[in-house]
PDB file of C-alpha atoms and ligand atoms in Angstrom:
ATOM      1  CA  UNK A  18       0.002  18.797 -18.740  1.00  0.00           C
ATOM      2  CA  UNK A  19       1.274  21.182 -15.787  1.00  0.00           C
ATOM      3  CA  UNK A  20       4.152  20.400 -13.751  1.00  0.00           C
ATOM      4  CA  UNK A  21       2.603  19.677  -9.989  1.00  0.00           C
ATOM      5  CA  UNK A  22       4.078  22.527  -7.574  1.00  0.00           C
ATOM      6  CA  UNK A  23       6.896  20.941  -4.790  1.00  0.00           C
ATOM      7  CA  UNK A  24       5.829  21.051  -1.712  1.00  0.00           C
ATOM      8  CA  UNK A  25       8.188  20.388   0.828  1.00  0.00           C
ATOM      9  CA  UNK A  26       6.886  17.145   2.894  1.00  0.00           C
ATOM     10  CA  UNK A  27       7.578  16.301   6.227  1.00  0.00           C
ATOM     11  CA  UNK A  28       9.656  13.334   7.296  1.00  0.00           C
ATOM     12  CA  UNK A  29       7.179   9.986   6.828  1.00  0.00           C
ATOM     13  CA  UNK A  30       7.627   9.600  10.546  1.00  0.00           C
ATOM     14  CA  UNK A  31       6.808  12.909  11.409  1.00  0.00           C
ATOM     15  CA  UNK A  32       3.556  12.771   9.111  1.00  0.00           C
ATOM     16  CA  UNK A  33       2.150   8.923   9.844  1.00  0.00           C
ATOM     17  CA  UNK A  34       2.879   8.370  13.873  1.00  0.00           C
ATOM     18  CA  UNK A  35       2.819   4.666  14.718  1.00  0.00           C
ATOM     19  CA  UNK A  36       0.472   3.465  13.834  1.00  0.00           C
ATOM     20  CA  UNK A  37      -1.347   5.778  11.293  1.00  0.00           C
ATOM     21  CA  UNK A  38      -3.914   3.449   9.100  1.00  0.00           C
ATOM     22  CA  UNK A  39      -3.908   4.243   5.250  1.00  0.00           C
ATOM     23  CA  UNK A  40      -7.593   3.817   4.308  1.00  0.00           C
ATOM     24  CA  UNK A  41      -7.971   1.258   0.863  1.00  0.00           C
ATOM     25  CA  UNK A  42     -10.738   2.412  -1.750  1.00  0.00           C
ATOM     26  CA  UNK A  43     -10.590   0.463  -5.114  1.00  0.00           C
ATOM     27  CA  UNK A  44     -11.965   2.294  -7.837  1.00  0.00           C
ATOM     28  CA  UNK A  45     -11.768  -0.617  -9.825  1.00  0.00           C
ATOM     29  CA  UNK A  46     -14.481  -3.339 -10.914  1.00  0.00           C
ATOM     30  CA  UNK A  47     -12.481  -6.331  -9.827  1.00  0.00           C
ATOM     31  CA  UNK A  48     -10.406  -5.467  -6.825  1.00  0.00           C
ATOM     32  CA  UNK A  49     -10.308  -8.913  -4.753  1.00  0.00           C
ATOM     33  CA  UNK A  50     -12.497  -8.011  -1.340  1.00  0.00           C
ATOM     34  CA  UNK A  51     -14.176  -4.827  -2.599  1.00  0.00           C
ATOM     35  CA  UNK A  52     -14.280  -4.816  -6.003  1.00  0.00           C
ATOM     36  CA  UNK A  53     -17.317  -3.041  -7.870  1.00  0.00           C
ATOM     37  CA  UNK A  54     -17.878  -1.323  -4.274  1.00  0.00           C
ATOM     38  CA  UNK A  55     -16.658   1.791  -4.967  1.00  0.00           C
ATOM     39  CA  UNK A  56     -15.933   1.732  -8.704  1.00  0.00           C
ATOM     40  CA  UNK A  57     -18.464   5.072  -8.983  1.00  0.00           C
ATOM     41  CA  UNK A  58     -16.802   8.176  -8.220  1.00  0.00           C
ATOM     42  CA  UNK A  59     -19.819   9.159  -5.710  1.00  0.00           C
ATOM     43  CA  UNK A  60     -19.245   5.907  -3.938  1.00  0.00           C
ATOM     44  CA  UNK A  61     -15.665   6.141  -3.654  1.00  0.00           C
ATOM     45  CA  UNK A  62     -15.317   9.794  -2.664  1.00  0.00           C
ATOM     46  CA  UNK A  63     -17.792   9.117  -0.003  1.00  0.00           C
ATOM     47  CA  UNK A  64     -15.791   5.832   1.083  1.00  0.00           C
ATOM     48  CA  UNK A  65     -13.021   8.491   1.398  1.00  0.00           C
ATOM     49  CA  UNK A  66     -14.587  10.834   3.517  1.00  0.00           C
ATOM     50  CA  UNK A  67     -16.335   8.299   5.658  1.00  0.00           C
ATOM     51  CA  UNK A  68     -12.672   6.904   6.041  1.00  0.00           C
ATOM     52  CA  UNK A  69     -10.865  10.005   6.819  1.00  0.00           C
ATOM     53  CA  UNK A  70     -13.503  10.328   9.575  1.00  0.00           C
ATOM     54  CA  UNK A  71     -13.552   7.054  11.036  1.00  0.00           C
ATOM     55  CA  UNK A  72      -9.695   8.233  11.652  1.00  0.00           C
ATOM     56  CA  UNK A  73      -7.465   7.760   8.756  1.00  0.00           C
ATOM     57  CA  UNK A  74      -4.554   9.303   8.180  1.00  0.00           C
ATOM     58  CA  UNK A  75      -4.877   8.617   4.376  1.00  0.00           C
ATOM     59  CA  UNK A  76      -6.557   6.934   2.035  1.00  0.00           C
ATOM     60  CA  UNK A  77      -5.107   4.758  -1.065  1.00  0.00           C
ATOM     61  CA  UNK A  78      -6.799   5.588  -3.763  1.00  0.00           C
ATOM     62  CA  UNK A  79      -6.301   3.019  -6.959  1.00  0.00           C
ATOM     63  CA  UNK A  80      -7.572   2.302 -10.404  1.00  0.00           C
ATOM     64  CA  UNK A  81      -5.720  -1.020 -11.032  1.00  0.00           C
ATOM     65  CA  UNK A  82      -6.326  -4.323  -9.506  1.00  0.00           C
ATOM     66  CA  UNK A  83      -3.190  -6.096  -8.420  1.00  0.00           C
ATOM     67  CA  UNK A  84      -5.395  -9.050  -7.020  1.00  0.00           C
ATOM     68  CA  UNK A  85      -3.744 -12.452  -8.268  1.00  0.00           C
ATOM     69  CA  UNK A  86      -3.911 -13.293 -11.320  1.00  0.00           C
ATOM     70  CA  UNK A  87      -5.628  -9.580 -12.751  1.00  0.00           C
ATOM     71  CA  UNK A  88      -3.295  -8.313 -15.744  1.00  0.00           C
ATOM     72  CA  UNK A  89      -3.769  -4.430 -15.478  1.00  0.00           C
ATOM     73  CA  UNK A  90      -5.154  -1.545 -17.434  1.00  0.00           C
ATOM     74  CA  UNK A  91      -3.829   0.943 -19.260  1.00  0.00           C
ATOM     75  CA  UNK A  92      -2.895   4.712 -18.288  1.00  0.00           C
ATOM     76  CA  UNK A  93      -6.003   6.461 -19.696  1.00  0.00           C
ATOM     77  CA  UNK A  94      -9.054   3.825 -18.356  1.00  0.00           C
ATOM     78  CA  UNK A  95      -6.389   4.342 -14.723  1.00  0.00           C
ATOM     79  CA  UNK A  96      -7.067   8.205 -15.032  1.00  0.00           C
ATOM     80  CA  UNK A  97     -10.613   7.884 -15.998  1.00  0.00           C
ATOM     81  CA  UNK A  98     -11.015   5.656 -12.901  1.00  0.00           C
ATOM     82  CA  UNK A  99      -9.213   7.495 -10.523  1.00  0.00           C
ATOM     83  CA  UNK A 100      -9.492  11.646 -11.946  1.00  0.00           C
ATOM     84  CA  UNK A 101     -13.209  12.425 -10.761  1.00  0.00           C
ATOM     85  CA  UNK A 102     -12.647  10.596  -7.372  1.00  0.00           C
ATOM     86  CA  UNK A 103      -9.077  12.620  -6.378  1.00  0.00           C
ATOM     87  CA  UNK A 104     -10.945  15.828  -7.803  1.00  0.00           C
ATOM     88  CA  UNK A 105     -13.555  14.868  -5.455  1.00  0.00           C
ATOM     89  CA  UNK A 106     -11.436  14.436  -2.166  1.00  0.00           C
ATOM     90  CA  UNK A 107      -8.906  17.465  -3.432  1.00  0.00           C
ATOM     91  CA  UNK A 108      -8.253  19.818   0.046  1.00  0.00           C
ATOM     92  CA  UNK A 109     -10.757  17.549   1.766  1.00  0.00           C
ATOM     93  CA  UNK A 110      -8.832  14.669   2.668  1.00  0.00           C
ATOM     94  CA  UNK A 111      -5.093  13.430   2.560  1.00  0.00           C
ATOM     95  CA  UNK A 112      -4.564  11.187  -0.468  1.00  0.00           C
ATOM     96  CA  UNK A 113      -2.120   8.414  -1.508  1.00  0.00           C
ATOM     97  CA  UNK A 114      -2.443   7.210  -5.009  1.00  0.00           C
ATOM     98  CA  UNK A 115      -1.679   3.727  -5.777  1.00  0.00           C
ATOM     99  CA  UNK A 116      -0.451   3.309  -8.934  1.00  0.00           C
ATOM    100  CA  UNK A 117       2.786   1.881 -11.214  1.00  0.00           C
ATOM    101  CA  UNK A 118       2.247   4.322 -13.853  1.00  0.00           C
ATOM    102  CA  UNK A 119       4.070   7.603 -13.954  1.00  0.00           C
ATOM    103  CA  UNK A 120       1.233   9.871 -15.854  1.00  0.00           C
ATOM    104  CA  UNK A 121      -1.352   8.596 -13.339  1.00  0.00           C
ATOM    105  CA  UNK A 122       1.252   9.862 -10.261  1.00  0.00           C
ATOM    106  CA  UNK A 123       1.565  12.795 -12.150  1.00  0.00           C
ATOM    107  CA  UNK A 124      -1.924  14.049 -12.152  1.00  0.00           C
ATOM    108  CA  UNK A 125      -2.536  12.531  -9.158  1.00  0.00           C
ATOM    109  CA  UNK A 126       0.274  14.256  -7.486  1.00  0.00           C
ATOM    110  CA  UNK A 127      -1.286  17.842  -9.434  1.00  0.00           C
ATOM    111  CA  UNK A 128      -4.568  16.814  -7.856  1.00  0.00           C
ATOM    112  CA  UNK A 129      -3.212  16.982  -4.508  1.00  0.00           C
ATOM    113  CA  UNK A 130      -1.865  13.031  -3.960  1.00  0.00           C
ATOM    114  CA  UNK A 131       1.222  12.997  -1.201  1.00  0.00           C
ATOM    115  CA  UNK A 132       1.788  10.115  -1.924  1.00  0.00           C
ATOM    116  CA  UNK A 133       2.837   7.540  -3.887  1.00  0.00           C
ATOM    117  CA  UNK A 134       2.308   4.014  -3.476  1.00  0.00           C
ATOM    118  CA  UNK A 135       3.796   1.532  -6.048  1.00  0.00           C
ATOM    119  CA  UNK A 136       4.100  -2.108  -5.813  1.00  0.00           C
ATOM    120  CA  UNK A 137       6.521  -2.149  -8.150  1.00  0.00           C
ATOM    121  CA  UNK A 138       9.050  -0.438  -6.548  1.00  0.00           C
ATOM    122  CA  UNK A 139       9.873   1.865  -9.243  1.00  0.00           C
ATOM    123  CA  UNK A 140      10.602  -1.151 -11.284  1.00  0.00           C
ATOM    124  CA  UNK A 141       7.276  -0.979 -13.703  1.00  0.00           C
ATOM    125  CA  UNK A 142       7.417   2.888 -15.135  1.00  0.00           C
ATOM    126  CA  UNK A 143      10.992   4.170 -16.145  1.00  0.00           C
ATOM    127  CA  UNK A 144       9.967   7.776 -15.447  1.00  0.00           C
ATOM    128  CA  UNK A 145       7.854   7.403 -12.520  1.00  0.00           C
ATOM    129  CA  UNK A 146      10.775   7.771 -10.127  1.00  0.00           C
ATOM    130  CA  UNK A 147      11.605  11.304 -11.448  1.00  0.00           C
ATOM    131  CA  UNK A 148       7.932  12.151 -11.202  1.00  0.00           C
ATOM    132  CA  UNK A 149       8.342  11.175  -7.161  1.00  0.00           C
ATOM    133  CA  UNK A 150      11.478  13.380  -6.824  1.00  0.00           C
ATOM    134  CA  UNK A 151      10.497  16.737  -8.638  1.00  0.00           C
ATOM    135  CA  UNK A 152       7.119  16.773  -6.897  1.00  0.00           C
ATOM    136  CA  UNK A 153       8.786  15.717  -3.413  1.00  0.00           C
ATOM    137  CA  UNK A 154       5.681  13.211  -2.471  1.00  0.00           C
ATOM    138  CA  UNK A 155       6.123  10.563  -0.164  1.00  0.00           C
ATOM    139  CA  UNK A 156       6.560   7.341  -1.297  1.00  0.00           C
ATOM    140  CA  UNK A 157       6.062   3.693  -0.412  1.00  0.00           C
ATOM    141  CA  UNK A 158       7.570   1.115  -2.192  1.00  0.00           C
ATOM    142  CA  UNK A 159       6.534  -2.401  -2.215  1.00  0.00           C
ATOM    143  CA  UNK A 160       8.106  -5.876  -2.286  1.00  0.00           C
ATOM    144  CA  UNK A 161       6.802  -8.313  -5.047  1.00  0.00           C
ATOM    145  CA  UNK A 162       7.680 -11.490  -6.522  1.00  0.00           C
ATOM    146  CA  UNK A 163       6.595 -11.504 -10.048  1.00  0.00           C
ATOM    147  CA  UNK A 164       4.059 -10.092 -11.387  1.00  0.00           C
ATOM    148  CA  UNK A 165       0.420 -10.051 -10.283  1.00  0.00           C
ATOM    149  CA  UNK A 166      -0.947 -12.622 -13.145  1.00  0.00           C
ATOM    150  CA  UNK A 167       1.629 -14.982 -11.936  1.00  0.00           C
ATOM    151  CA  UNK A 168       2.813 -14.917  -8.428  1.00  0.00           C
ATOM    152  CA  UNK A 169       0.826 -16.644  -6.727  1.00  0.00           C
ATOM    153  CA  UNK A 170       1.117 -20.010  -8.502  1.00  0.00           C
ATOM    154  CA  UNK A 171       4.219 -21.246  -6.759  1.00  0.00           C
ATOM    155  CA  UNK A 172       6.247 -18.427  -4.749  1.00  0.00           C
ATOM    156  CA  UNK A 173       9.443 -19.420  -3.543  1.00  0.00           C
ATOM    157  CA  UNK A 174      12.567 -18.164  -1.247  1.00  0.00           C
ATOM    158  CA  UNK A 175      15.411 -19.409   0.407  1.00  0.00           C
ATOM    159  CA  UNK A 176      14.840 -17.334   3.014  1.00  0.00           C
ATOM    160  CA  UNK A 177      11.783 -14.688   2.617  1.00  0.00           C
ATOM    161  CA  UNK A 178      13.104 -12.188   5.371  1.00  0.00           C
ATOM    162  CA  UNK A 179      16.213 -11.693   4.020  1.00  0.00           C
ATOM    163  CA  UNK A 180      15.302 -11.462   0.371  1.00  0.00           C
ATOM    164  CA  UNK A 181      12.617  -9.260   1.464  1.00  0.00           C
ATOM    165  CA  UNK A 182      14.733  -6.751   3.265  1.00  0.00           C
ATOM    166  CA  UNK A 183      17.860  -7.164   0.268  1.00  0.00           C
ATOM    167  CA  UNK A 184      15.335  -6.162  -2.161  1.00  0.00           C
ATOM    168  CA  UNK A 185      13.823  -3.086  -0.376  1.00  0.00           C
ATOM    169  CA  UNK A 186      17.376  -2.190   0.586  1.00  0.00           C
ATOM    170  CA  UNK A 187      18.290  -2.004  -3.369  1.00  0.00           C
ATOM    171  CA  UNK A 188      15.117  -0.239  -3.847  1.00  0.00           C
ATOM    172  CA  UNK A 189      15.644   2.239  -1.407  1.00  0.00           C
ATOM    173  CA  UNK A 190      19.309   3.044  -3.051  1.00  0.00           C
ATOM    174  CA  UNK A 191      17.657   3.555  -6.045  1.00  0.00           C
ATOM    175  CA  UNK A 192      15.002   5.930  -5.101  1.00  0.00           C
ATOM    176  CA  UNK A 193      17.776   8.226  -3.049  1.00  0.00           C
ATOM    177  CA  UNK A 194      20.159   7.873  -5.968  1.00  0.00           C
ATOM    178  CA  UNK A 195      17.085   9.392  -8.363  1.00  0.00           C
ATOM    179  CA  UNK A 196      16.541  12.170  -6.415  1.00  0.00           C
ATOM    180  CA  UNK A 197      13.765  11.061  -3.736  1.00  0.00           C
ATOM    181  CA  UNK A 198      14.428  12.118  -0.133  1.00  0.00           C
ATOM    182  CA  UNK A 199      15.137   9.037   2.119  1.00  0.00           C
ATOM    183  CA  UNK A 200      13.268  10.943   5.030  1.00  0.00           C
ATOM    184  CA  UNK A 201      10.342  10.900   2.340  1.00  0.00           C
ATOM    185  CA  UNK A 202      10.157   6.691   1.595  1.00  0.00           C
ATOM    186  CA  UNK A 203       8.412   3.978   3.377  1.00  0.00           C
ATOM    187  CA  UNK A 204       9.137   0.374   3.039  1.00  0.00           C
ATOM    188  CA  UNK A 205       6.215  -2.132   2.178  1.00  0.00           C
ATOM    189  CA  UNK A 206       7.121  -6.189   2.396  1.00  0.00           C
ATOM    190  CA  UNK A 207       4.082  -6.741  -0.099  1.00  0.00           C
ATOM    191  CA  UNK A 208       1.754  -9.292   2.367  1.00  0.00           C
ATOM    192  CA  UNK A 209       0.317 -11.471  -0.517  1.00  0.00           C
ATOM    193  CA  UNK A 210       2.360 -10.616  -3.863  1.00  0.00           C
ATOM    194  CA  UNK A 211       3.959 -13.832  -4.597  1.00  0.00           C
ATOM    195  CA  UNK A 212       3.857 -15.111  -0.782  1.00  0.00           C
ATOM    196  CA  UNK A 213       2.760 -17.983   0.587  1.00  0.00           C
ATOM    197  CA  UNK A 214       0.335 -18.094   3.949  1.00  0.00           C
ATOM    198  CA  UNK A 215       3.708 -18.904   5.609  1.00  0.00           C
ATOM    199  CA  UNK A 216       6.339 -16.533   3.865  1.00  0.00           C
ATOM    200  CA  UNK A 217       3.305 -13.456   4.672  1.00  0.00           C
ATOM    201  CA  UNK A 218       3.707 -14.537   8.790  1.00  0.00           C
ATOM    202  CA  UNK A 219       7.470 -15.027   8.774  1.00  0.00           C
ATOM    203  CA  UNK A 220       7.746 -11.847   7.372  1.00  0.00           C
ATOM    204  CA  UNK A 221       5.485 -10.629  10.175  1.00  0.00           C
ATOM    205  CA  UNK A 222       7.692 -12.487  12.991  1.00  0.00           C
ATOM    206  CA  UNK A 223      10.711 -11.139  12.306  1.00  0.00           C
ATOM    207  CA  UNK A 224       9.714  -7.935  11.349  1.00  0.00           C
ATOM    208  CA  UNK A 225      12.701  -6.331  12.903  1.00  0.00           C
ATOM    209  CA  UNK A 226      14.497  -7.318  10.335  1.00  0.00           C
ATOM    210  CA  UNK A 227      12.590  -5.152   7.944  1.00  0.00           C
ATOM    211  CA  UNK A 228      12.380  -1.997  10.684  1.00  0.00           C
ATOM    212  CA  UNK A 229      16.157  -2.721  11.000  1.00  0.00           C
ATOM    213  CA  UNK A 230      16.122  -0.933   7.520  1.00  0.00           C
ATOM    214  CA  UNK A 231      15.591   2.092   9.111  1.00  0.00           C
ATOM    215  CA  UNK A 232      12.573   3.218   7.369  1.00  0.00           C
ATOM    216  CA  UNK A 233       8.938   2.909   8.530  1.00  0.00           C
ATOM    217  CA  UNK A 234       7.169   0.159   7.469  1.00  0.00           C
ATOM    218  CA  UNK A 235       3.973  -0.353   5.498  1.00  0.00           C
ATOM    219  CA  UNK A 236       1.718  -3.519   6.190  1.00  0.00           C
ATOM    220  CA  UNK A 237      -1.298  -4.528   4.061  1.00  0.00           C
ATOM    221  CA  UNK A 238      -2.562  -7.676   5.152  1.00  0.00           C
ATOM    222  CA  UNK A 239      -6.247  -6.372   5.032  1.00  0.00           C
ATOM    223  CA  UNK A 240      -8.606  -9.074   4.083  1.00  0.00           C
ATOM    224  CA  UNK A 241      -6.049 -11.121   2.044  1.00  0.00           C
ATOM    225  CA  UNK A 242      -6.424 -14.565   1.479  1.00  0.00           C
ATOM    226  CA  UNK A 243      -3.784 -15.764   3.746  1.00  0.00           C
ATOM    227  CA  UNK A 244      -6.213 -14.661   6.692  1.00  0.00           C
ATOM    228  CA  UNK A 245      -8.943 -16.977   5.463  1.00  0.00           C
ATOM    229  CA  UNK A 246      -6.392 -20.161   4.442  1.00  0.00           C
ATOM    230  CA  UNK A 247      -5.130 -19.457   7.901  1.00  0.00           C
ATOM    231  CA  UNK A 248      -8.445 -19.831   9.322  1.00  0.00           C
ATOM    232  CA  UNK A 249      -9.078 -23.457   7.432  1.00  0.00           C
ATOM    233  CA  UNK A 250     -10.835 -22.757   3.661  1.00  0.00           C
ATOM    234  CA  UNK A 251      -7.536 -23.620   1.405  1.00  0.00           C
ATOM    235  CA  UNK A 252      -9.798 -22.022  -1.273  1.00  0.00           C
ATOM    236  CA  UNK A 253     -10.303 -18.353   0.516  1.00  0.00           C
ATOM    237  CA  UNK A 254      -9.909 -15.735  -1.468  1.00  0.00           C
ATOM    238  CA  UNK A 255     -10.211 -12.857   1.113  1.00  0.00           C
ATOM    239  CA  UNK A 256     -10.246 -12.950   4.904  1.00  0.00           C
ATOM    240  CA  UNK A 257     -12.703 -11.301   7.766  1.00  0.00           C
ATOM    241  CA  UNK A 258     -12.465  -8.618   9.219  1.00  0.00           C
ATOM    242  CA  UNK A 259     -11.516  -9.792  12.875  1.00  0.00           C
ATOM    243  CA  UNK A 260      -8.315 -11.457  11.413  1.00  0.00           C
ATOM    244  CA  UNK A 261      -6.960  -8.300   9.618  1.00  0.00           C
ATOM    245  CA  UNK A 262      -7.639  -6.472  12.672  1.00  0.00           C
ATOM    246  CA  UNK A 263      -5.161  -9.111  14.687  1.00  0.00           C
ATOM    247  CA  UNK A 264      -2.921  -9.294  11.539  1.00  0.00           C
ATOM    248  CA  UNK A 265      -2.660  -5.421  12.400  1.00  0.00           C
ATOM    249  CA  UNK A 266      -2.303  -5.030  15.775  1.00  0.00           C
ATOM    250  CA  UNK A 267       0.433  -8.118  15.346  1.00  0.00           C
ATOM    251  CA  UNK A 268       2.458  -5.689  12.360  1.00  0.00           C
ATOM    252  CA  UNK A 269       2.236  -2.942  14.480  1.00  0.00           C
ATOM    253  CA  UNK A 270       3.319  -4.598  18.399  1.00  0.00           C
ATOM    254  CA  UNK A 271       6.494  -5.740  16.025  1.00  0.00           C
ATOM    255  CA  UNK A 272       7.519  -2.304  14.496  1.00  0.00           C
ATOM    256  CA  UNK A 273       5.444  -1.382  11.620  1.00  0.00           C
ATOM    257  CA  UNK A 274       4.131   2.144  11.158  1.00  0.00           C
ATOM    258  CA  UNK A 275       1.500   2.549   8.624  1.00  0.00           C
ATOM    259  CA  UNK A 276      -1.495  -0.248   8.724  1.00  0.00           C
ATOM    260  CA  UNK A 277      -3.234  -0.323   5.217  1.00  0.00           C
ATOM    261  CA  UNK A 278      -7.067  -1.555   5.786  1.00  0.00           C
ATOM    262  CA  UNK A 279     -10.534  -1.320   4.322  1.00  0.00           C
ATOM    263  CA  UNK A 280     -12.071  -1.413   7.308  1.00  0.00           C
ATOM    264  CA  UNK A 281     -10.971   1.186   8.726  1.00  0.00           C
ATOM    265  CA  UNK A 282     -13.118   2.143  12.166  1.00  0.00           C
ATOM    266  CA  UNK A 283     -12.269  -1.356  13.304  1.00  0.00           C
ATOM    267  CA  UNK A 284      -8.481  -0.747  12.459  1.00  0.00           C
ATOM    268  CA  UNK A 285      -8.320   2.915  14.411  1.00  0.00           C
ATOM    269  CA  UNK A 286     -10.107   1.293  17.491  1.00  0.00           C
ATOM    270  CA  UNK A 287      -8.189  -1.599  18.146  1.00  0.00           C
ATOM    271  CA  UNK A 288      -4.605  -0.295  17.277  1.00  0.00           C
ATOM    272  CA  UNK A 289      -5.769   2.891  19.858  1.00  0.00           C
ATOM    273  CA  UNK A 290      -6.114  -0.022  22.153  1.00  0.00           C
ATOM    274  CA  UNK A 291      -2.689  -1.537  21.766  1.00  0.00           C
ATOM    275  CA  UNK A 292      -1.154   1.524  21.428  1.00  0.00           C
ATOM    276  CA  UNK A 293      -2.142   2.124  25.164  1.00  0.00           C
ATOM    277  CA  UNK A 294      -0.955  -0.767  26.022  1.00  0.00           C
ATOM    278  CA  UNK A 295       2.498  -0.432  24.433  1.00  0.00           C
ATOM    279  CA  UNK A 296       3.293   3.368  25.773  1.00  0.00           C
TER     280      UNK A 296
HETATM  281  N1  HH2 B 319      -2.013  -4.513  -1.353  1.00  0.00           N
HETATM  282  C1  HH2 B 319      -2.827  -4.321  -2.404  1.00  0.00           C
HETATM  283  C2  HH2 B 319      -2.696  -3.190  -3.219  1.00  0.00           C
HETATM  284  N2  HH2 B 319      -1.760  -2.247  -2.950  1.00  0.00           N
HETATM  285  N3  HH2 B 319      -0.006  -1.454  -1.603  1.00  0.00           N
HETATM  286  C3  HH2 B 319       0.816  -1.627  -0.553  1.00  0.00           C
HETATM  287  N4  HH2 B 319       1.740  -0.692  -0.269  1.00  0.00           N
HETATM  288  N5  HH2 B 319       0.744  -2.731   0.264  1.00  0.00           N
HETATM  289  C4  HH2 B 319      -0.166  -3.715   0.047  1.00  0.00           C
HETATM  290  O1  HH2 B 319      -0.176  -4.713   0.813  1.00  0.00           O
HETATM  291  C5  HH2 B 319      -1.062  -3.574  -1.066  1.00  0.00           C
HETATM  292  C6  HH2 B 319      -0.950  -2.408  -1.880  1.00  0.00           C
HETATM  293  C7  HH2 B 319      -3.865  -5.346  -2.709  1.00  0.00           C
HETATM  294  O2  HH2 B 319      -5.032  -5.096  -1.987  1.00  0.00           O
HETATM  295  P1  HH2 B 319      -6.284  -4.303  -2.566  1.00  0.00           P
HETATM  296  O3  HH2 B 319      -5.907  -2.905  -2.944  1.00  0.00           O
HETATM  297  O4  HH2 B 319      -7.396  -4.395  -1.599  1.00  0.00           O
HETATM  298  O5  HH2 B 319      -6.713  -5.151  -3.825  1.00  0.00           O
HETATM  299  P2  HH2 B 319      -6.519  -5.009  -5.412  1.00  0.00           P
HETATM  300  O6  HH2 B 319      -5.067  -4.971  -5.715  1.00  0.00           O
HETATM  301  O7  HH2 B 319      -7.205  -6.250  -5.930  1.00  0.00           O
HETATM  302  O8  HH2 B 319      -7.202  -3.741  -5.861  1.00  0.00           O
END
């Protein structure tokens, strides 16, 4: 396999101006709001483009669930997911690849990816970090607690905030001290992977805490379950629209940068309309 060509990236700030959304297309069979929805190539390369349009600034391309309680696939059915979709959108339109796995970065990254997203951190894939520095991609790295089979059956913290910003502090070290710019990184607090409806809005309240890092900040809170237990169903899995919209517009009032959403028109429109009230 070729090595992907550097290419020298600008500064995440410079590239995602608060607040850029990151469109989300699963191409994955069980992803936990869209699941199945764009698990054809065709259907997901359109998603893209139809994305990109509606005003992304990137979309997240994956080919792994990380939904609670899913327990992965391996590298090769991950390239065969998410190969003929990235070939599709290659020069066309600005993609991130979400992913863990250092082979699928890597031919993402030769397929034009810049960036990558990993909600482990660079704790899952021993070689994935080196992949991130020789290609000089952006990267996001994600806060988790435990793994996706698990966390969600009884997250706890002394104090979520803290813990939070300790961990993506360490992570952050690590990715300089293998080779990644710092100017390159953003920082995700991982809304929903092992977090309670509570820990996911404390984490939102003091936010400043996590923008205190000095490093933008990535929020996902699209759709996530939290939104519908907030809203009364103890069993939601998911949550509407209209409450990852406010979710959003919330992240991005308290400092975040990059808002990761499916629904991406909605997203654009309202955070145009807060940003004009903020300037
Ligand atoms: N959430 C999901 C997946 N990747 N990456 C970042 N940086 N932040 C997130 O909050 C985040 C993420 C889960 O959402 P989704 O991709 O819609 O579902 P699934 O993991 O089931 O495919």
């Amino acid at each position: 396999m070729g090595q992907s060509i550097p290419v020298v990236q600008e500064p995440i700030e410079q590239r995602f101006p608060r607040p850029s959304v990151m469109g989300v297309v699963n191409v994955t069979p069980d992803s936990f709001s869209d699941g199945g929805v764009n698990f054809e190539p065709q259907a997901a390369v359109a998603s893209a483009r139809r994305m990109y349009a509606e005003g992304a600034a990137i979309v997240d391309v994956g080919g792994e669930s990380t939904r609670p309680g899913s327990a992965g696939v391996e590298a090769d059915e991950e390239l065969r997911r998410v190969v003929p979709v990235l070939e599709g959108l290659a020069g066309e339109v600005p993609v991130s690849i979400d992913t863990s796995k250092a082979e699928v970065a890597r031919r993402a990254l030769e397929l034009g990816a810049e960036l990558v997203n990993d909600v482990t951190a660079l704790r899952g894939d021993g070689e994935l970090a080196g992949v991130v520095a020789g290609s000089g991609a952006h990267l996001c790295l994600m806060h988790m607690q435990g793994e996706p089979r698990t966390m969600q059956s009884d997250p706890r913290y002394e104090d979520v905030v803290s813990e939070v910003a300790a961990f993506l502090e360490e992570r952050l070290a690590f990715a300089v001290a293998a080779g990644v710019r710092e100017e390159l990184v953003c920082l995700d607090p991982g809304i929903g992977f092992g977090k309670t409806v509570e820990h996911n809005f404390e984490l939102l309240r003091r936010l400043d805490e996590l923008t205190a890092l000095g490093r933008p900040v990535v929020i996902g809170f699209s759709r996530k379950s939290s939104l519908g237990k907030l809203l009364g169903d103890p069993q939601a899995t998911t949550g509407s629209v209209a409450a990852s919209v406010g979710a959003a517009v919330a992240a991005y009032e308290r400092g975040a940068t990059i808002l990761r959403a499916h629904d991406v028109r909605e997203h654009v429109e309202a955070l145009a309309a807060a940003r004009a009230a903020l300037a």
